[in-house]
Amino acid sequence: MIGLYRALKRSGVVGLNARNGTYILPRNSRHLYPLVDDKLRTKALAIEAGMPVPPLYGVIETEHDIGELESMLEPHQQFVIKPAQGSGGDGIIVVVGRMHRRATSYRQVSGNLITIADLQHHVSNTLNGQYSLGGHPDRAMIEYCVRFDPVFDRVSHEGVPDIRVIVYRGVPVMAMLRLPTRMSGGKANLHQGAVGAGVDMATGTTLSGVLGNDVIDEHPDTGHPIHGIAVPQWDVILEAAARSADITGLGYLGVDMVLDRELGPLMLELNARPGLNIQLANRRGLQPRLDTTDREAPLDADINARVAFARARFAHTAHA
Ligand SMILES: Nc1ncnc2c1ncn2[C@@H]1O[C@H](COP(=O)(O)OP(=O)(O)O)[C@@H](O)[C@H]1O
Ligand SMILES: [Mg+2]
């Protein structure tokens, strides 16, 4: 373990203070935060820019609306309920099916069955701010449940993997594939217990991964190797990541993408204060890539040129 941190230090790891002081503070204007701290606003922004996102089924805004929850869910076998202002995977319920006995029950991705009363209670807690930043009153969104691309079948126990891309000044600099585990309850957030695997920026192929602070080569639930997976439509994913910087104006952001087997790459959400453990998953520090971007990237060029720069300069074999 110590070896891993030492190797990372040598490779220019960015710490919390540098991230906040050198990158987030000067590059992310405060007034832009609401665009990404509320997933409903982000979704609207993306749709306006023509970027594919998981379709929205409905929004619950008030206690009174909760009475309509059951009929809102009625047409959908599968759906996700999530707090518009949530983070870290908290408060997200993934429903993948239904059982009709005496009353309807909803099957969560974990296999647990819950009732409409449970869902109503959960939505009520969401409105009260239980999962939102700073405990502010929130809205609950109901959206399409992504059905992940079969390429991830062997390395996903439950739930949908996502791809996190860090974008600096419009240039994608580092990425990881996050794989849900039994422990993470179907969510791809690392602090919930998901696996993070580094991704070679040049090819979109996974490297080995981390679970907590441990380096791992196999998925803890399925036992299959997590390295060497070629993420489909890598170019499209990098383009969407770069475009996310353009549509928000954020200079330092984390873009979460998912790959749906029918709809292709979808933008799930954006983060103005993305975590730093992507460096652990890649066993590379961010600093050299941020410096290279500052010095040499074609910052005013179009999206294709910025993506081409990233692929050429941030290959895993290269020093950066
Ligand atoms: N529409 C969805 N379909 C399937 N899984 C989802 C969906 N939305 C979220 N998830 C799962 O939950 C995780 C966290 O969702 P996200 O929208 O990024 O919110 P958070 O801000 O809490 O990270 C995703 O990485 C994914 O694994
Ligand atoms: Mg997320």
CSV table of C-alpha atoms and ligand atoms in Angstrom, one decimal:
chain,number,residue,atom,x,y,z
A,1,MET,CA,0.0,0.0,0.0
A,2,ILE,CA,2.8,2.4,1.0
A,3,GLY,CA,4.4,1.6,-2.3
A,4,LEU,CA,1.3,2.7,-4.2
A,5,TYR,CA,1.2,6.1,-2.5
A,6,ARG,CA,5.0,6.5,-3.0
A,7,ALA,CA,4.7,5.8,-6.7
A,8,LEU,CA,1.8,8.1,-6.9
A,9,LYS,CA,3.6,10.9,-5.2
A,10,ARG,CA,6.4,10.6,-7.7
A,11,SER,CA,4.0,10.9,-10.5
A,12,GLY,CA,2.6,14.2,-9.3
A,13,VAL,CA,-0.5,13.5,-7.3
A,14,VAL,CA,-2.8,16.5,-6.8
A,15,GLY,CA,-4.1,16.9,-3.2
A,16,LEU,CA,-7.2,18.4,-1.8
A,17,ASN,CA,-5.7,21.8,-1.2
A,18,ALA,CA,-4.2,22.1,-4.6
A,19,ARG,CA,-7.4,20.9,-6.2
A,20,ASN,CA,-9.4,23.5,-4.4
A,21,GLY,CA,-7.0,26.4,-4.4
A,22,THR,CA,-5.2,26.1,-7.7
A,23,TYR,CA,-7.9,24.5,-9.9
A,24,ILE,CA,-11.5,24.8,-8.6
A,25,LEU,CA,-11.4,28.3,-7.1
A,26,PRO,CA,-9.9,30.1,-10.1
A,27,ARG,CA,-11.5,27.9,-12.8
A,28,ASN,CA,-15.1,27.3,-11.5
A,29,SER,CA,-17.1,30.5,-10.9
A,30,ARG,CA,-19.4,30.1,-8.0
A,31,HIS,CA,-22.4,31.3,-10.0
A,32,LEU,CA,-22.0,28.3,-12.3
A,33,TYR,CA,-22.4,25.7,-9.5
A,34,PRO,CA,-26.2,25.6,-9.5
A,35,LEU,CA,-26.0,24.3,-13.1
A,36,VAL,CA,-24.4,21.1,-12.0
A,37,ASP,CA,-25.5,20.8,-8.4
A,38,ASP,CA,-29.0,20.2,-9.5
A,39,LYS,CA,-29.3,17.3,-11.9
A,40,LEU,CA,-32.6,18.6,-13.4
A,41,ARG,CA,-30.9,21.8,-14.5
A,42,THR,CA,-27.9,19.8,-15.9
A,43,LYS,CA,-30.3,17.6,-17.8
A,44,ALA,CA,-32.1,20.5,-19.3
A,45,LEU,CA,-28.8,22.1,-20.3
A,46,ALA,CA,-27.6,18.9,-22.0
A,47,ILE,CA,-30.9,18.5,-23.9
A,48,GLU,CA,-30.6,22.1,-25.1
A,49,ALA,CA,-27.1,21.3,-26.4
A,50,GLY,CA,-28.3,18.2,-28.1
A,51,MET,CA,-26.5,15.8,-25.8
A,52,PRO,CA,-28.1,12.4,-25.0
A,53,VAL,CA,-29.1,11.9,-21.4
A,54,PRO,CA,-31.3,9.3,-19.7
A,55,PRO,CA,-34.9,10.3,-20.4
A,56,LEU,CA,-36.8,11.9,-17.5
A,57,TYR,CA,-40.1,10.2,-16.6
A,58,GLY,CA,-41.3,12.7,-14.0
A,59,VAL,CA,-40.4,15.0,-11.1
A,60,ILE,CA,-41.9,15.1,-7.6
A,61,GLU,CA,-41.7,18.6,-6.2
A,62,THR,CA,-44.1,18.8,-3.3
A,63,GLU,CA,-45.6,16.5,-0.6
A,64,HIS,CA,-48.9,16.8,-2.5
A,65,ASP,CA,-47.3,15.4,-5.7
A,66,ILE,CA,-46.4,12.2,-3.8
A,67,GLY,CA,-50.0,11.1,-4.3
A,68,GLU,CA,-49.2,10.8,-8.0
A,69,LEU,CA,-46.1,8.7,-7.6
A,70,GLU,CA,-47.8,5.4,-8.2
A,71,SER,CA,-49.5,6.4,-11.4
A,72,MET,CA,-46.2,8.1,-12.5
A,73,LEU,CA,-44.4,4.8,-12.1
A,74,GLU,CA,-47.1,2.7,-13.6
A,75,PRO,CA,-46.0,2.7,-17.2
A,76,HIS,CA,-42.4,1.7,-16.3
A,77,GLN,CA,-41.1,-1.7,-15.4
A,78,GLN,CA,-37.7,-0.2,-14.6
A,79,PHE,CA,-36.8,3.2,-13.3
A,80,VAL,CA,-34.5,5.1,-11.0
A,81,ILE,CA,-35.6,7.6,-8.3
A,82,LYS,CA,-32.9,10.1,-7.3
A,83,PRO,CA,-32.5,13.3,-5.4
A,84,ALA,CA,-31.9,16.2,-7.9
A,85,GLN,CA,-29.3,17.6,-5.6
A,86,GLY,CA,-27.8,14.4,-4.3
A,87,SER,CA,-24.2,13.3,-4.5
A,88,GLY,CA,-22.0,10.2,-3.9
A,89,GLY,CA,-24.8,7.8,-4.8
A,90,ASP,CA,-26.8,8.7,-1.7
A,91,GLY,CA,-30.6,8.4,-1.9
A,92,ILE,CA,-30.7,6.7,-5.3
A,93,ILE,CA,-33.1,3.8,-5.7
A,94,VAL,CA,-32.7,1.6,-8.8
A,95,VAL,CA,-35.9,-0.5,-9.5
A,96,VAL,CA,-35.5,-3.3,-12.1
A,97,GLY,CA,-38.8,-5.0,-11.9
A,98,ARG,CA,-42.2,-5.5,-10.2
A,99,MET,CA,-44.1,-8.3,-8.6
A,100,HIS,CA,-47.9,-8.4,-8.4
A,101,ARG,CA,-49.2,-10.3,-5.4
A,102,ARG,CA,-51.8,-8.9,-3.1
A,103,ALA,CA,-50.1,-5.5,-3.6
A,104,THR,CA,-47.5,-4.4,-6.0
A,105,SER,CA,-43.9,-4.6,-4.9
A,106,TYR,CA,-40.9,-3.2,-6.6
A,107,ARG,CA,-37.7,-5.1,-7.0
A,108,GLN,CA,-34.5,-3.2,-6.4
A,109,VAL,CA,-31.3,-4.1,-8.2
A,110,SER,CA,-30.1,-5.8,-5.0
A,111,GLY,CA,-33.1,-8.1,-5.2
A,112,ASN,CA,-34.9,-6.5,-2.2
A,113,LEU,CA,-38.6,-5.9,-2.6
A,114,ILE,CA,-40.1,-2.6,-1.5
A,115,THR,CA,-43.6,-1.3,-1.5
A,116,ILE,CA,-45.1,1.9,-2.9
A,117,ALA,CA,-45.3,3.1,0.7
A,118,ASP,CA,-41.6,2.7,1.0
A,119,LEU,CA,-41.0,4.6,-2.2
A,120,GLN,CA,-43.4,7.4,-1.1
A,121,HIS,CA,-41.6,7.6,2.3
A,122,HIS,CA,-38.2,7.8,0.4
A,123,VAL,CA,-39.5,10.5,-1.8
A,124,SER,CA,-40.8,12.5,1.2
A,125,ASN,CA,-37.3,12.3,2.8
A,126,THR,CA,-35.8,13.4,-0.4
A,127,LEU,CA,-38.0,16.5,-0.6
A,128,ASN,CA,-37.1,17.3,3.0
A,129,GLY,CA,-33.4,17.4,2.0
A,130,GLN,CA,-32.2,14.2,3.6
A,131,TYR,CA,-29.8,13.6,0.6
A,132,SER,CA,-29.2,17.1,-0.7
A,133,LEU,CA,-26.1,19.2,-0.3
A,134,GLY,CA,-26.5,21.2,3.0
A,135,GLY,CA,-29.8,19.6,3.7
A,136,HIS,CA,-31.7,22.0,1.5
A,137,PRO,CA,-35.2,21.1,0.3
A,138,ASP,CA,-35.0,19.1,-2.8
A,139,ARG,CA,-36.9,17.5,-5.7
A,140,ALA,CA,-37.1,13.8,-6.6
A,141,MET,CA,-36.5,12.8,-10.2
A,142,ILE,CA,-37.7,9.6,-11.8
A,143,GLU,CA,-35.7,8.6,-14.8
A,144,TYR,CA,-35.1,5.8,-17.4
A,145,CYS,CA,-33.1,3.0,-15.9
A,146,VAL,CA,-29.9,2.6,-18.0
A,147,ARG,CA,-29.4,-0.9,-19.3
A,148,PHE,CA,-25.6,-1.2,-19.5
A,149,ASP,CA,-23.7,-2.4,-22.6
A,150,PRO,CA,-23.0,-6.2,-22.6
A,151,VAL,CA,-19.3,-5.5,-22.7
A,152,PHE,CA,-19.6,-5.0,-18.9
A,153,ASP,CA,-21.5,-8.2,-18.2
A,154,ARG,CA,-18.6,-10.0,-16.6
A,155,VAL,CA,-17.5,-7.2,-14.4
A,156,SER,CA,-20.8,-5.9,-13.0
A,157,HIS,CA,-22.5,-7.7,-10.2
A,158,GLU,CA,-25.5,-5.4,-9.9
A,159,GLY,CA,-26.2,-2.0,-11.2
A,160,VAL,CA,-24.8,0.2,-13.9
A,161,PRO,CA,-21.1,1.0,-14.4
A,162,ASP,CA,-20.2,4.6,-15.2
A,163,ILE,CA,-17.2,6.3,-16.7
A,164,ARG,CA,-15.8,9.4,-15.0
A,165,VAL,CA,-13.8,11.8,-17.0
A,166,ILE,CA,-11.9,14.8,-15.5
A,167,VAL,CA,-11.9,17.7,-17.9
A,168,TYR,CA,-9.6,20.6,-17.4
A,169,ARG,CA,-10.0,23.8,-19.5
A,170,GLY,CA,-12.0,21.9,-22.0
A,171,VAL,CA,-9.5,19.1,-22.4
A,172,PRO,CA,-10.2,15.5,-21.0
A,173,VAL,CA,-7.2,14.6,-18.9
A,174,MET,CA,-8.0,11.4,-17.0
A,175,ALA,CA,-10.7,8.8,-16.9
A,176,MET,CA,-11.8,5.8,-14.9
A,177,LEU,CA,-14.4,3.1,-15.3
A,178,ARG,CA,-16.4,2.5,-12.1
A,179,LEU,CA,-18.0,-0.9,-11.5
A,180,PRO,CA,-20.8,-1.4,-9.0
A,181,THR,CA,-20.3,-4.3,-6.5
A,182,ARG,CA,-22.6,-6.1,-4.2
A,183,MET,CA,-21.4,-3.7,-1.5
A,184,SER,CA,-22.2,-0.6,-3.5
A,185,GLY,CA,-25.8,-1.5,-3.9
A,186,GLY,CA,-25.9,-1.0,-7.7
A,187,LYS,CA,-24.3,2.4,-7.7
A,188,ALA,CA,-20.9,3.2,-9.3
A,189,ASN,CA,-19.7,5.5,-6.5
A,190,LEU,CA,-16.4,4.6,-5.1
A,191,HIS,CA,-17.2,5.5,-1.5
A,192,GLN,CA,-20.2,3.2,-1.7
A,193,GLY,CA,-17.8,0.3,-2.4
A,194,ALA,CA,-17.6,0.3,-6.2
A,195,VAL,CA,-14.4,-0.6,-8.0
A,196,GLY,CA,-12.5,2.0,-9.9
A,197,ALA,CA,-10.4,1.0,-12.9
A,198,GLY,CA,-8.1,3.4,-14.7
A,199,VAL,CA,-8.6,3.9,-18.4
A,200,ASP,CA,-5.9,4.5,-21.0
A,201,MET,CA,-6.9,7.9,-22.6
A,202,ALA,CA,-5.5,6.9,-25.9
A,203,THR,CA,-7.4,3.7,-26.4
A,204,GLY,CA,-10.2,3.6,-23.9
A,205,THR,CA,-9.0,0.3,-22.5
A,206,THR,CA,-9.1,-0.4,-18.8
A,207,LEU,CA,-6.1,-0.9,-16.6
A,208,SER,CA,-6.2,-2.6,-13.3
A,209,GLY,CA,-8.4,-1.2,-10.5
A,210,VAL,CA,-8.8,-0.2,-6.9
A,211,LEU,CA,-11.3,-1.2,-4.3
A,212,GLY,CA,-10.9,1.2,-1.4
A,213,ASN,CA,-7.1,1.6,-1.2
A,214,ASP,CA,-6.3,-1.9,-2.5
A,215,VAL,CA,-5.1,-2.6,-6.0
A,216,ILE,CA,-7.2,-5.4,-7.5
A,217,ASP,CA,-7.2,-7.2,-10.8
A,218,GLU,CA,-10.5,-9.1,-10.6
A,219,HIS,CA,-14.0,-8.0,-9.8
A,220,PRO,CA,-14.7,-8.9,-6.2
A,221,ASP,CA,-18.1,-10.5,-7.0
A,222,THR,CA,-17.7,-12.0,-10.4
A,223,GLY,CA,-14.0,-12.9,-10.3
A,224,HIS,CA,-13.4,-11.7,-13.9
A,225,PRO,CA,-10.4,-9.6,-14.8
A,226,ILE,CA,-11.2,-5.9,-14.9
A,227,HIS,CA,-8.2,-4.8,-17.0
A,228,GLY,CA,-8.2,-5.0,-20.8
A,229,ILE,CA,-11.8,-4.0,-21.4
A,230,ALA,CA,-12.2,-1.8,-24.4
A,231,VAL,CA,-14.9,0.8,-23.5
A,232,PRO,CA,-17.0,1.2,-26.7
A,233,GLN,CA,-17.4,4.5,-28.4
A,234,TRP,CA,-14.5,6.0,-26.6
A,235,ASP,CA,-14.3,9.0,-28.9
A,236,VAL,CA,-17.9,9.8,-28.4
A,237,ILE,CA,-17.4,9.7,-24.6
A,238,LEU,CA,-14.4,12.0,-24.7
A,239,GLU,CA,-16.3,14.4,-27.0
A,240,ALA,CA,-19.3,14.5,-24.7
A,241,ALA,CA,-16.9,15.2,-21.8
A,242,ALA,CA,-15.3,18.1,-23.6
A,243,ARG,CA,-18.7,19.4,-24.6
A,244,SER,CA,-19.8,19.3,-21.0
A,245,ALA,CA,-17.1,21.8,-20.2
A,246,ASP,CA,-18.3,24.1,-23.0
A,247,ILE,CA,-21.9,24.1,-22.1
A,248,THR,CA,-21.3,24.8,-18.4
A,249,GLY,CA,-18.3,27.1,-18.6
A,250,LEU,CA,-16.6,25.1,-15.8
A,251,GLY,CA,-12.8,24.9,-16.1
A,252,TYR,CA,-12.4,21.9,-13.9
A,253,LEU,CA,-15.1,19.2,-13.8
A,254,GLY,CA,-15.9,15.6,-13.5
A,255,VAL,CA,-18.2,14.2,-16.1
A,256,ASP,CA,-20.2,10.9,-15.4
A,257,MET,CA,-21.1,9.0,-18.5
A,258,VAL,CA,-23.0,5.7,-18.9
A,259,LEU,CA,-23.2,3.4,-21.8
A,260,ASP,CA,-26.7,2.2,-22.6
A,261,ARG,CA,-27.0,-0.9,-24.8
A,262,GLU,CA,-29.6,0.8,-27.0
A,263,LEU,CA,-29.2,4.5,-26.5
A,264,GLY,CA,-25.3,4.5,-26.5
A,265,PRO,CA,-23.3,7.0,-24.4
A,266,LEU,CA,-25.5,9.1,-22.1
A,267,MET,CA,-24.4,11.9,-19.8
A,268,LEU,CA,-25.5,11.1,-16.3
A,269,GLU,CA,-24.3,14.1,-14.3
A,270,LEU,CA,-21.6,16.7,-13.8
A,271,ASN,CA,-19.5,17.5,-10.8
A,272,ALA,CA,-17.8,20.8,-10.0
A,273,ARG,CA,-15.7,19.3,-7.2
A,274,PRO,CA,-14.8,15.8,-8.5
A,275,GLY,CA,-12.9,13.5,-6.2
A,276,LEU,CA,-9.2,12.8,-6.5
A,277,ASN,CA,-9.1,9.0,-6.2
A,278,ILE,CA,-9.2,8.7,-10.0
A,279,GLN,CA,-5.5,9.1,-9.5
A,280,LEU,CA,-5.3,6.0,-7.4
A,281,ALA,CA,-7.4,4.1,-10.0
A,282,ASN,CA,-5.0,5.1,-12.7
A,283,ARG,CA,-1.9,5.0,-10.5
A,284,ARG,CA,-1.0,8.3,-12.1
A,285,GLY,CA,-1.0,11.8,-10.6
A,286,LEU,CA,-3.1,14.5,-12.3
A,287,GLN,CA,-0.4,17.2,-12.0
A,288,PRO,CA,1.7,16.4,-15.1
A,289,ARG,CA,-1.5,16.3,-17.3
A,290,LEU,CA,-2.8,19.6,-15.9
A,291,ASP,CA,0.6,21.2,-16.5
A,292,THR,CA,0.8,19.8,-20.0
A,293,THR,CA,-2.7,21.2,-20.7
A,294,ASP,CA,-1.8,24.6,-19.3
A,295,ARG,CA,1.4,24.7,-21.5
A,296,GLU,CA,0.5,23.0,-24.7
A,297,ALA,CA,-3.2,22.2,-25.2
A,298,PRO,CA,-5.1,23.9,-28.1
A,299,LEU,CA,-7.4,25.5,-25.6
A,300,ASP,CA,-9.3,27.6,-28.1
A,301,ALA,CA,-9.7,24.8,-30.7
A,302,ASP,CA,-12.9,22.8,-31.3
A,303,ILE,CA,-13.9,19.7,-29.4
A,304,ASN,CA,-12.3,17.3,-31.9
A,305,ALA,CA,-8.9,18.9,-31.7
A,306,ARG,CA,-9.0,19.0,-27.9
A,307,VAL,CA,-10.0,15.3,-27.8
A,308,ALA,CA,-7.2,14.4,-30.3
A,309,PHE,CA,-4.7,16.3,-28.1
A,310,ALA,CA,-5.9,14.3,-25.0
A,311,ARG,CA,-5.6,11.0,-26.8
A,312,ALA,CA,-2.2,11.7,-28.2
A,313,ARG,CA,-0.7,13.2,-25.0
A,314,PHE,CA,-2.3,11.3,-22.2
A,315,ALA,CA,-1.7,7.7,-23.4
A,316,HIS,CA,-1.0,5.4,-20.4
A,317,THR,CA,2.4,4.5,-21.7
A,318,ALA,CA,3.5,8.1,-22.0
A,319,HIS,CA,5.1,9.8,-19.0
A,320,ALA,CA,2.1,12.0,-18.3
B,1,LIG,N1,-30.7,6.3,-14.7
B,1,LIG,C1,-29.9,5.4,-14.1
B,1,LIG,N2,-29.9,4.1,-14.5
B,1,LIG,C2,-29.1,3.2,-13.9
B,1,LIG,N3,-28.2,3.5,-12.9
B,1,LIG,C3,-28.2,4.7,-12.5
B,1,LIG,C4,-29.0,5.8,-13.1
B,1,LIG,N4,-28.7,6.9,-12.4
B,1,LIG,C5,-27.7,6.7,-11.5
B,1,LIG,N5,-27.4,5.3,-11.5
B,1,LIG,C6,-26.4,4.7,-10.7
B,1,LIG,O1,-26.1,5.5,-9.6
B,1,LIG,C7,-24.8,6.1,-9.6
B,1,LIG,C8,-24.8,7.5,-9.2
B,1,LIG,O2,-25.6,8.3,-10.0
B,1,LIG,P1,-25.3,9.8,-10.3
B,1,LIG,O3,-26.4,10.3,-11.2
B,1,LIG,O4,-23.9,10.0,-10.8
B,1,LIG,O5,-25.5,10.6,-8.9
B,1,LIG,P2,-24.5,11.0,-7.7
B,1,LIG,O6,-24.4,12.5,-7.8
B,1,LIG,O7,-25.1,10.5,-6.5
B,1,LIG,O8,-23.1,10.3,-8.1
B,1,LIG,C9,-24.4,6.0,-11.1
B,1,LIG,O9,-23.0,5.9,-11.3
B,1,LIG,C10,-25.1,4.7,-11.5
B,1,LIG,O10,-24.3,3.5,-11.1
B,2,MG,MG,-22.0,10.5,-9.9
